[in-house]
PDB file of C-alpha atoms in Angstrom:
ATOM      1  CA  UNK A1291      -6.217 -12.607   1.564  1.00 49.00           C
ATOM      2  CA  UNK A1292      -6.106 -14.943   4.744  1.00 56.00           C
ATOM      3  CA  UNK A1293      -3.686 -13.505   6.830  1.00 73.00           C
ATOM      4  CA  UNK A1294      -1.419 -16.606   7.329  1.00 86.00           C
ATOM      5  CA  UNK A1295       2.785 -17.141   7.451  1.00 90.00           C
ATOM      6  CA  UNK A1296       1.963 -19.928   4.293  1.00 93.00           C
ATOM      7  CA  UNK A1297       0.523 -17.284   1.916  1.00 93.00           C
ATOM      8  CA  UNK A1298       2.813 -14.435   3.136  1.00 94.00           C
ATOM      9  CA  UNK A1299       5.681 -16.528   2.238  1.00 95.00           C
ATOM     10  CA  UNK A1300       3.792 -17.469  -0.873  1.00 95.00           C
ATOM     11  CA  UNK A1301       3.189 -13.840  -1.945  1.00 95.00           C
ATOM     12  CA  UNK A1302       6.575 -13.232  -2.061  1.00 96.00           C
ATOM     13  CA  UNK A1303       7.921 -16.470  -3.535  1.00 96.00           C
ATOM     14  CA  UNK A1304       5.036 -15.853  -6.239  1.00 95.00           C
ATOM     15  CA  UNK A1305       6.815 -12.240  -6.959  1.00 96.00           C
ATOM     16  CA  UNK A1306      10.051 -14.446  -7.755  1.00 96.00           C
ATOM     17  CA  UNK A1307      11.888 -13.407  -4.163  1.00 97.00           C
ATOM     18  CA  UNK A1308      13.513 -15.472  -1.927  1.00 97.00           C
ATOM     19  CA  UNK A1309      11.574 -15.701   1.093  1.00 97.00           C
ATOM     20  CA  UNK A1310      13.558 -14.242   4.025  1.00 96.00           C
ATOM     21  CA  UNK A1311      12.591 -13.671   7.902  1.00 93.00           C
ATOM     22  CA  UNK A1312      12.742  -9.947   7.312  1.00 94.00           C
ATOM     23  CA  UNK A1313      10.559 -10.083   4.659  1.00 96.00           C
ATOM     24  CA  UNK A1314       7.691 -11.789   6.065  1.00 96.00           C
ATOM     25  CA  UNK A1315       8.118  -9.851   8.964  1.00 95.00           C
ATOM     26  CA  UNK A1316       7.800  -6.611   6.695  1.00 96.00           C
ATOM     27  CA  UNK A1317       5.160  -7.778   4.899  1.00 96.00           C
ATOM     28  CA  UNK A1318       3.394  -9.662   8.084  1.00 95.00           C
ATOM     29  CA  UNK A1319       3.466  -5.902  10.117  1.00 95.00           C
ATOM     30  CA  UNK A1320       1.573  -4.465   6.828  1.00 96.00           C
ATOM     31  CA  UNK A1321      -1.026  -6.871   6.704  1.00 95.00           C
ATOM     32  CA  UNK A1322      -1.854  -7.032  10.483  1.00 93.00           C
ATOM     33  CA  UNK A1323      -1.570  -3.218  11.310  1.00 93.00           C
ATOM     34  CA  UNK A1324      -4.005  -2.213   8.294  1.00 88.00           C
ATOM     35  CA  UNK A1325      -4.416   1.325   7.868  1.00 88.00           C
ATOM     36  CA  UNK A1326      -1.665   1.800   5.500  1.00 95.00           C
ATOM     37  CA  UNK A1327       1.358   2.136   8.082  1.00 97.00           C
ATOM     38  CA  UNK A1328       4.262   4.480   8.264  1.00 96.00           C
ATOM     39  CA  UNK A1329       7.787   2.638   7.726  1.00 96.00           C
ATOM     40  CA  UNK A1330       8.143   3.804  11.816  1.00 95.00           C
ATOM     41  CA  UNK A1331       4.898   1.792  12.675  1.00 95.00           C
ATOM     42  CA  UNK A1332       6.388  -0.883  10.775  1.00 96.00           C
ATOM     43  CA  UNK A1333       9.223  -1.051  12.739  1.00 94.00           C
ATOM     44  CA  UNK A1334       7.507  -0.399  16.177  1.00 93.00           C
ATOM     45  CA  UNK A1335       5.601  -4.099  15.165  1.00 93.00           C
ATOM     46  CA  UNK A1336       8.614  -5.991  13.727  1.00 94.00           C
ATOM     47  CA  UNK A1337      11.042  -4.573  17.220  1.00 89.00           C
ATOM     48  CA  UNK A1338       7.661  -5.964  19.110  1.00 86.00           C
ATOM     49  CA  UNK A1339       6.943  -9.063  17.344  1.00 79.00           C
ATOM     50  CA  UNK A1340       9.814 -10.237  16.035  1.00 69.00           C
ATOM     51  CA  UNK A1341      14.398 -10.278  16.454  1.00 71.00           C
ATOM     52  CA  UNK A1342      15.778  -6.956  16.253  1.00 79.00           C
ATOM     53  CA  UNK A1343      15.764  -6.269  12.096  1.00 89.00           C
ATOM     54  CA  UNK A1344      17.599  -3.068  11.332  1.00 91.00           C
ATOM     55  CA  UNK A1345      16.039   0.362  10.016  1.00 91.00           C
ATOM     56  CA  UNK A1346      18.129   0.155   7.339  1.00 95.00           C
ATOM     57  CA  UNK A1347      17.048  -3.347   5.903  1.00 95.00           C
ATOM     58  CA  UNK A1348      13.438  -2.444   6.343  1.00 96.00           C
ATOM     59  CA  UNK A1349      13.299   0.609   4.563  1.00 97.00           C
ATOM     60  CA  UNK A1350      14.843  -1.831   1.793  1.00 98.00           C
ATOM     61  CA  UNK A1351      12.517  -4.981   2.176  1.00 98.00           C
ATOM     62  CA  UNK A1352       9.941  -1.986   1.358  1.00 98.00           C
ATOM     63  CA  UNK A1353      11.326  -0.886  -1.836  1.00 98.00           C
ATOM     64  CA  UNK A1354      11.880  -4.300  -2.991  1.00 98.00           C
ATOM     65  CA  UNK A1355       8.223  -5.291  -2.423  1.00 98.00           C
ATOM     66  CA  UNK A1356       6.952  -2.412  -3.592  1.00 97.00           C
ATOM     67  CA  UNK A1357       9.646  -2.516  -6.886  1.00 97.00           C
ATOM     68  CA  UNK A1358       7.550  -6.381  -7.137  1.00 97.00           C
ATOM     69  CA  UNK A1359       4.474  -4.825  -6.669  1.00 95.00           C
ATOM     70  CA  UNK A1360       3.609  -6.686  -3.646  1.00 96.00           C
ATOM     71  CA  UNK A1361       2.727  -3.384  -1.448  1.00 97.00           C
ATOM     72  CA  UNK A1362       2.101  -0.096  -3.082  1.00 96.00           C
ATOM     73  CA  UNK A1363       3.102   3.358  -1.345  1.00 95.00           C
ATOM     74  CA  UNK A1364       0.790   5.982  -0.177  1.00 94.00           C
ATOM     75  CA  UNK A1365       1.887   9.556   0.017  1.00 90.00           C
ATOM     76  CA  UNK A1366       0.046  12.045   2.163  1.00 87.00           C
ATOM     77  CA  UNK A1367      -0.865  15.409   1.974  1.00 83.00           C
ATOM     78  CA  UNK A1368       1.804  15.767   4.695  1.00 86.00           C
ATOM     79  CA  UNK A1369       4.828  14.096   2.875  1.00 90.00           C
ATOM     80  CA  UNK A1370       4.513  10.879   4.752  1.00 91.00           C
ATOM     81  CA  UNK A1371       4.977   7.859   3.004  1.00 96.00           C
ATOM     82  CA  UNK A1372       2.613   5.310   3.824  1.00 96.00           C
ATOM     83  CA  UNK A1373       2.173   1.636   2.940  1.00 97.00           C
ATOM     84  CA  UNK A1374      -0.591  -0.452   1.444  1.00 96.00           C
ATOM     85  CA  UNK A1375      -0.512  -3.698   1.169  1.00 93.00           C
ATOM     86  CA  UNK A1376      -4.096  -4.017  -0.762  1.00 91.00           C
ATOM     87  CA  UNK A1377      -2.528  -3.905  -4.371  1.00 89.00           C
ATOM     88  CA  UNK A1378      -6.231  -3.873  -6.294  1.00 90.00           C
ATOM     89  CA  UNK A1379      -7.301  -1.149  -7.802  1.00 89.00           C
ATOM     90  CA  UNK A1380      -8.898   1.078  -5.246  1.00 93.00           C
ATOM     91  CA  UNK A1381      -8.871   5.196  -3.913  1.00 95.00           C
ATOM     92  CA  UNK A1382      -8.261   6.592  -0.416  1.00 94.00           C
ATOM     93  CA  UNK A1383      -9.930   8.727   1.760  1.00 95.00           C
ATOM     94  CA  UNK A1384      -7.528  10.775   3.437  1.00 93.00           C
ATOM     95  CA  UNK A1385      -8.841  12.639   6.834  1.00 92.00           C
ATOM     96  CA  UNK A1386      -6.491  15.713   7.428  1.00 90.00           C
ATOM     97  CA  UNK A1387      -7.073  16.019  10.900  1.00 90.00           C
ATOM     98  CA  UNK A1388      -6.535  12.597  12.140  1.00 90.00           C
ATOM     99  CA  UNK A1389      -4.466  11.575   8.974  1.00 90.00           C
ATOM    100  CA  UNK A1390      -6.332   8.262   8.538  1.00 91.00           C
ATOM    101  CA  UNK A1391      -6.963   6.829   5.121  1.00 94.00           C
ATOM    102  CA  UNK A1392      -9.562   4.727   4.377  1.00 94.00           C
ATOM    103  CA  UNK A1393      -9.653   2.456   1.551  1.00 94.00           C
ATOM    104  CA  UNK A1394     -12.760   3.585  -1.277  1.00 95.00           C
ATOM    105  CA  UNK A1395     -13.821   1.061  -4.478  1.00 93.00           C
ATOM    106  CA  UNK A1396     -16.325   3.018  -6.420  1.00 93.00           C
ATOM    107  CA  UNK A1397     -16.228   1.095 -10.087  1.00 92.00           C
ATOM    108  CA  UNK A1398     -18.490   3.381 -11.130  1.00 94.00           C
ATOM    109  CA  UNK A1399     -16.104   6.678 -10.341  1.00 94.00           C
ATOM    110  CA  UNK A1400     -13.737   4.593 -12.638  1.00 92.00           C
ATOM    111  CA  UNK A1401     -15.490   3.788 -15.452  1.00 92.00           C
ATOM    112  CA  UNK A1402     -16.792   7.700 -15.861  1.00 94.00           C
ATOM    113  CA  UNK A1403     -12.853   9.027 -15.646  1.00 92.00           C
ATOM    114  CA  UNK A1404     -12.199   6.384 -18.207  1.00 90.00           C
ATOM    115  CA  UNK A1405     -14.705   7.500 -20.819  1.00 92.00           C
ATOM    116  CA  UNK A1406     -13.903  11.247 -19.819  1.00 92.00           C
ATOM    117  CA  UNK A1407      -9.855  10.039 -21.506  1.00 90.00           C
ATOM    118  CA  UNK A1408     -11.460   8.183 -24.354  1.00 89.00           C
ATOM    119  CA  UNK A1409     -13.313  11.254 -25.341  1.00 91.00           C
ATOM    120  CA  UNK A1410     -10.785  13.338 -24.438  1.00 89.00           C
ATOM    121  CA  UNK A1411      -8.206  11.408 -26.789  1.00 86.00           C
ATOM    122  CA  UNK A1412      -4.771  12.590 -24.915  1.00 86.00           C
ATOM    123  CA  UNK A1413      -1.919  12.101 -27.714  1.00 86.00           C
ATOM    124  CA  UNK A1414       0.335   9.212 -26.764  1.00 87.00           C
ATOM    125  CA  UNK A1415      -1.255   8.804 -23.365  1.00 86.00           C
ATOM    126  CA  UNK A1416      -3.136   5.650 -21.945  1.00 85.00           C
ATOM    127  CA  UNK A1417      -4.898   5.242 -18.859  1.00 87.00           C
ATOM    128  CA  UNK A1418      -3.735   1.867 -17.314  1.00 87.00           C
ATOM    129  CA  UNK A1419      -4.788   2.987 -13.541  1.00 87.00           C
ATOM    130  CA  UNK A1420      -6.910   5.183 -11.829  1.00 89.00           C
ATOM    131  CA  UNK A1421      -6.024   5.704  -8.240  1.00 89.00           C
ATOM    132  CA  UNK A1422      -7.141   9.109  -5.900  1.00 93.00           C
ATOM    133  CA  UNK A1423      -6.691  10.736  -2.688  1.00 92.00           C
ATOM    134  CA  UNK A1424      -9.880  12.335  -1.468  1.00 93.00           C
ATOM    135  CA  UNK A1425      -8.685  14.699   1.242  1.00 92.00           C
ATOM    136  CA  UNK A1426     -11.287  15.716   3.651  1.00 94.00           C
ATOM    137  CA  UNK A1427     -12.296  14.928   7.280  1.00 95.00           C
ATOM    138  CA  UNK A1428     -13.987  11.748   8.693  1.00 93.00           C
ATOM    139  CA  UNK A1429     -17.104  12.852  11.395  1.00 90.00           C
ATOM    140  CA  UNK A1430     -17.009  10.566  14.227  1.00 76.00           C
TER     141      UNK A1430
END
């Protein structure tokens, strides 16, 4: 996605919000700091970038646009919770020593867990999603 103000405020009209400044500002700071940020980080940009939002209604504007499906939450091996605002189908690569996470698409890594659950045939379960967390450590 262009990074623009237009489609920001178009993402979250599209999710059936109402476009608010701390909302685009919450979803702005995600897009331009990449690297799936920490709610702190978040804040760090907004209190740099923008009026003085409170902790309070970020940690909310986060929920809600991850409740929409607008962002999706990343969980490290640490217990931080992270943010990603690339909602496609993708896996991370999570370095334990600098605690970056890269995004991975490997359609082929998909499609073999897939068939594994089709031949598996799990009672009453479907696979709608495949998403992992390779934990390891990035050379530099």
């Amino acid at each position: 996605m262009k990074l623009n103000i237009a489609n920001i405020r178009n993402t979250i009209s599209t999710a059936g919000l109402k476009v608010t400044p701390q909302r685009v500002a919450v979803l702005e700071a995600i897009y331009k700091l990449g690297n799936h940020p920490t709610a702190d980080k978040i804040q760090e940009y907004i209190r740099g970038e923008h009026s003085n939002i409170a902790t309070g209604t970020i940690y909310n504007v986060l929920e809600t646009l991850t409740e929409k499906g607008i962002i999706k939450k990343v969980l490290t091996d640490k217990d931080v919770m992270r943010y990603d605002g690339i909602t496609e189908s993708h896996h991370h690569l999570y370095c334990r020593k600098t605690e970056k996470i890269k995004d991975y698409q490997d359609t082929e890594l998909d499609e073999i867990i897939r068939n594994y659950f089709k031949k598996k045939r799990i009672p009453n379960f479907e696979v709608d999603e495949i998403k992992i967390q390779i934990n390891g450590k990035f050379k530099k």
